[in-house]
Amino acid sequence: MEHILDLKKEIDELSDDSLIKRFNQKPVNEGEFNYYPVFAKRIKKYKKLLFEELISERNVKIEFRTFKPSWYIAISILDYCEDEKIISEMIQHIKNHWDKDDYNDFAHYISKEERFKKYF
């Protein structure tokens, strides 16, 4: 399957302990966004972290941008998570926590990707 987001090999090769340790060091040397696809690929272990990041004020309440960090996290999950149940949970989670306009804007943005349409 072809992915939208790149999976950085050097990050993907990290052990779970190293991955979370490096992500929690601020600033994140490789950039936080490079970790989200790896977390999504390992969703069973990082579901709680990703779901918290999806609704974190710093990722949702952004002024003067149309593409929010929370959208990147959601796309990472859609792109790399293979568990349909978790994807459905994520959709419900963002529906419950994002404002309606943000959710609708994201759904419109992601609708360009055929394989994601079914979720929205």
PDB file of C-alpha atoms in Angstrom:
ATOM      1  CA  MET A   1       0.000   0.000   0.000  1.00  0.00           C
ATOM      2  CA  GLU A   2       1.234   3.477  -0.836  1.00  0.00           C
ATOM      3  CA  HIS A   3       1.310   5.937   2.045  1.00  0.00           C
ATOM      4  CA  ILE A   4       0.748   9.682   2.105  1.00  0.00           C
ATOM      5  CA  LEU A   5       3.206  10.377   4.908  1.00  0.00           C
ATOM      6  CA  ASP A   6       6.799   9.252   4.973  1.00  0.00           C
ATOM      7  CA  LEU A   7       7.900   6.769   7.581  1.00  0.00           C
ATOM      8  CA  LYS A   8      11.386   7.820   8.613  1.00  0.00           C
ATOM      9  CA  LYS A   9      13.459   4.638   8.675  1.00  0.00           C
ATOM     10  CA  GLU A  10      15.805   5.834  11.434  1.00  0.00           C
ATOM     11  CA  ILE A  11      12.814   6.586  13.689  1.00  0.00           C
ATOM     12  CA  ASP A  12      10.945   3.401  12.764  1.00  0.00           C
ATOM     13  CA  GLU A  13      13.993   1.338  13.722  1.00  0.00           C
ATOM     14  CA  LEU A  14      14.025   2.688  17.294  1.00  0.00           C
ATOM     15  CA  SER A  15      12.897   0.448  20.126  1.00  0.00           C
ATOM     16  CA  ASP A  16       9.676   1.463  21.861  1.00  0.00           C
ATOM     17  CA  ASP A  17      11.616   2.785  24.848  1.00  0.00           C
ATOM     18  CA  SER A  18      13.991   4.840  22.686  1.00  0.00           C
ATOM     19  CA  LEU A  19      11.126   6.091  20.554  1.00  0.00           C
ATOM     20  CA  ILE A  20       9.145   7.535  23.448  1.00  0.00           C
ATOM     21  CA  LYS A  21      12.270   8.854  25.195  1.00  0.00           C
ATOM     22  CA  ARG A  22      13.373  10.774  22.096  1.00  0.00           C
ATOM     23  CA  PHE A  23       9.848  12.041  21.411  1.00  0.00           C
ATOM     24  CA  ASN A  24       9.576  13.391  24.955  1.00  0.00           C
ATOM     25  CA  GLN A  25      12.883  15.302  24.731  1.00  0.00           C
ATOM     26  CA  LYS A  26      11.963  18.847  23.768  1.00  0.00           C
ATOM     27  CA  PRO A  27      12.703  20.112  21.268  1.00  0.00           C
ATOM     28  CA  VAL A  28      12.440  16.851  19.358  1.00  0.00           C
ATOM     29  CA  ASN A  29      15.577  16.667  17.194  1.00  0.00           C
ATOM     30  CA  GLU A  30      13.909  14.948  14.233  1.00  0.00           C
ATOM     31  CA  GLY A  31      10.695  16.942  14.626  1.00  0.00           C
ATOM     32  CA  GLU A  32       7.550  15.733  16.367  1.00  0.00           C
ATOM     33  CA  PHE A  33       5.677  15.205  13.101  1.00  0.00           C
ATOM     34  CA  ASN A  34       8.145  12.508  12.033  1.00  0.00           C
ATOM     35  CA  TYR A  35       7.149  10.406  15.035  1.00  0.00           C
ATOM     36  CA  TYR A  36       3.388  10.299  14.455  1.00  0.00           C
ATOM     37  CA  PRO A  37       3.455   7.836  11.518  1.00  0.00           C
ATOM     38  CA  VAL A  38       5.662   5.484  13.577  1.00  0.00           C
ATOM     39  CA  PHE A  39       3.334   5.782  16.576  1.00  0.00           C
ATOM     40  CA  ALA A  40       0.379   5.081  14.263  1.00  0.00           C
ATOM     41  CA  LYS A  41       2.123   2.029  12.843  1.00  0.00           C
ATOM     42  CA  ARG A  42       2.544   0.799  16.440  1.00  0.00           C
ATOM     43  CA  ILE A  43      -0.950   1.943  17.440  1.00  0.00           C
ATOM     44  CA  LYS A  44      -1.550  -0.862  19.932  1.00  0.00           C
ATOM     45  CA  LYS A  45       1.163   0.574  22.175  1.00  0.00           C
ATOM     46  CA  TYR A  46       0.666   4.286  21.398  1.00  0.00           C
ATOM     47  CA  LYS A  47      -3.104   4.666  21.000  1.00  0.00           C
ATOM     48  CA  LYS A  48      -3.491   6.640  24.243  1.00  0.00           C
ATOM     49  CA  LEU A  49      -0.640   9.006  23.351  1.00  0.00           C
ATOM     50  CA  LEU A  50      -2.003   9.606  19.831  1.00  0.00           C
ATOM     51  CA  PHE A  51      -5.574  10.140  21.016  1.00  0.00           C
ATOM     52  CA  GLU A  52      -4.316  12.673  23.591  1.00  0.00           C
ATOM     53  CA  GLU A  53      -2.244  14.438  20.928  1.00  0.00           C
ATOM     54  CA  LEU A  54      -5.287  14.570  18.607  1.00  0.00           C
ATOM     55  CA  ILE A  55      -7.179  16.787  21.021  1.00  0.00           C
ATOM     56  CA  SER A  56      -4.318  18.598  22.743  1.00  0.00           C
ATOM     57  CA  GLU A  57      -4.964  22.331  22.698  1.00  0.00           C
ATOM     58  CA  ARG A  58      -1.507  22.986  21.237  1.00  0.00           C
ATOM     59  CA  ASN A  59      -2.418  20.803  18.239  1.00  0.00           C
ATOM     60  CA  VAL A  60      -6.005  21.993  17.787  1.00  0.00           C
ATOM     61  CA  LYS A  61      -6.100  25.697  18.670  1.00  0.00           C
ATOM     62  CA  ILE A  62      -3.889  27.168  15.986  1.00  0.00           C
ATOM     63  CA  GLU A  63      -4.385  30.668  14.624  1.00  0.00           C
ATOM     64  CA  PHE A  64      -3.736  31.638  11.018  1.00  0.00           C
ATOM     65  CA  ARG A  65      -3.275  28.128   9.650  1.00  0.00           C
ATOM     66  CA  THR A  66      -5.587  25.965   7.660  1.00  0.00           C
ATOM     67  CA  PHE A  67      -3.682  22.716   8.295  1.00  0.00           C
ATOM     68  CA  LYS A  68      -3.458  21.929  11.987  1.00  0.00           C
ATOM     69  CA  PRO A  69      -1.022  19.577  13.714  1.00  0.00           C
ATOM     70  CA  SER A  70      -4.007  17.537  14.910  1.00  0.00           C
ATOM     71  CA  TRP A  71      -4.864  16.875  11.256  1.00  0.00           C
ATOM     72  CA  TYR A  72      -1.375  15.480  10.643  1.00  0.00           C
ATOM     73  CA  ILE A  73      -1.823  13.126  13.598  1.00  0.00           C
ATOM     74  CA  ALA A  74      -5.215  11.961  12.297  1.00  0.00           C
ATOM     75  CA  ILE A  75      -3.761  11.420   8.817  1.00  0.00           C
ATOM     76  CA  SER A  76      -0.921   9.397  10.353  1.00  0.00           C
ATOM     77  CA  ILE A  77      -3.464   7.102  11.977  1.00  0.00           C
ATOM     78  CA  LEU A  78      -5.548   6.796   8.814  1.00  0.00           C
ATOM     79  CA  ASP A  79      -2.391   6.164   6.801  1.00  0.00           C
ATOM     80  CA  TYR A  80      -0.594   3.620   9.006  1.00  0.00           C
ATOM     81  CA  CYS A  81      -3.106   2.010  11.375  1.00  0.00           C
ATOM     82  CA  GLU A  82      -4.416  -1.291  10.042  1.00  0.00           C
ATOM     83  CA  ASP A  83      -7.013  -1.809  12.774  1.00  0.00           C
ATOM     84  CA  GLU A  84     -10.435  -0.672  11.515  1.00  0.00           C
ATOM     85  CA  LYS A  85     -11.843  -0.632  15.050  1.00  0.00           C
ATOM     86  CA  ILE A  86      -9.189   1.820  16.237  1.00  0.00           C
ATOM     87  CA  ILE A  87      -9.749   4.033  13.195  1.00  0.00           C
ATOM     88  CA  SER A  88     -13.479   4.115  13.981  1.00  0.00           C
ATOM     89  CA  GLU A  89     -12.657   4.984  17.591  1.00  0.00           C
ATOM     90  CA  MET A  90     -10.389   7.788  16.386  1.00  0.00           C
ATOM     91  CA  ILE A  91     -13.144   9.210  14.163  1.00  0.00           C
ATOM     92  CA  GLN A  92     -15.577   9.201  17.090  1.00  0.00           C
ATOM     93  CA  HIS A  93     -12.901  10.685  19.370  1.00  0.00           C
ATOM     94  CA  ILE A  94     -12.254  13.667  17.104  1.00  0.00           C
ATOM     95  CA  LYS A  95     -15.991  14.117  16.489  1.00  0.00           C
ATOM     96  CA  ASN A  96     -16.459  14.372  20.250  1.00  0.00           C
ATOM     97  CA  HIS A  97     -13.551  16.761  20.872  1.00  0.00           C
ATOM     98  CA  TRP A  98     -12.949  18.929  17.805  1.00  0.00           C
ATOM     99  CA  ASP A  99     -15.330  21.735  17.045  1.00  0.00           C
ATOM    100  CA  LYS A 100     -17.788  20.987  14.275  1.00  0.00           C
ATOM    101  CA  ASP A 101     -16.178  23.309  11.704  1.00  0.00           C
ATOM    102  CA  ASP A 102     -12.729  21.835  12.301  1.00  0.00           C
ATOM    103  CA  TYR A 103     -14.074  18.302  11.941  1.00  0.00           C
ATOM    104  CA  ASN A 104     -15.972  19.191   8.756  1.00  0.00           C
ATOM    105  CA  ASP A 105     -12.954  20.996   7.283  1.00  0.00           C
ATOM    106  CA  PHE A 106     -10.782  17.967   7.996  1.00  0.00           C
ATOM    107  CA  ALA A 107     -13.355  15.588   6.507  1.00  0.00           C
ATOM    108  CA  HIS A 108     -13.465  17.736   3.374  1.00  0.00           C
ATOM    109  CA  TYR A 109      -9.661  17.904   3.182  1.00  0.00           C
ATOM    110  CA  ILE A 110      -9.222  14.146   3.570  1.00  0.00           C
ATOM    111  CA  SER A 111     -12.051  13.309   1.146  1.00  0.00           C
ATOM    112  CA  LYS A 112      -9.606  13.764  -1.716  1.00  0.00           C
ATOM    113  CA  GLU A 113      -8.004  10.478  -0.658  1.00  0.00           C
ATOM    114  CA  GLU A 114     -10.267   7.717  -1.936  1.00  0.00           C
ATOM    115  CA  ARG A 115      -9.353   5.119   0.701  1.00  0.00           C
ATOM    116  CA  PHE A 116     -10.287   7.494   3.550  1.00  0.00           C
ATOM    117  CA  LYS A 117     -13.717   8.565   2.253  1.00  0.00           C
ATOM    118  CA  LYS A 118     -15.470   5.602   3.846  1.00  0.00           C
ATOM    119  CA  TYR A 119     -14.678   6.904   7.316  1.00  0.00           C
ATOM    120  CA  PHE A 120     -16.334  10.264   6.759  1.00  0.00           C
TER     121      PHE A 120
END
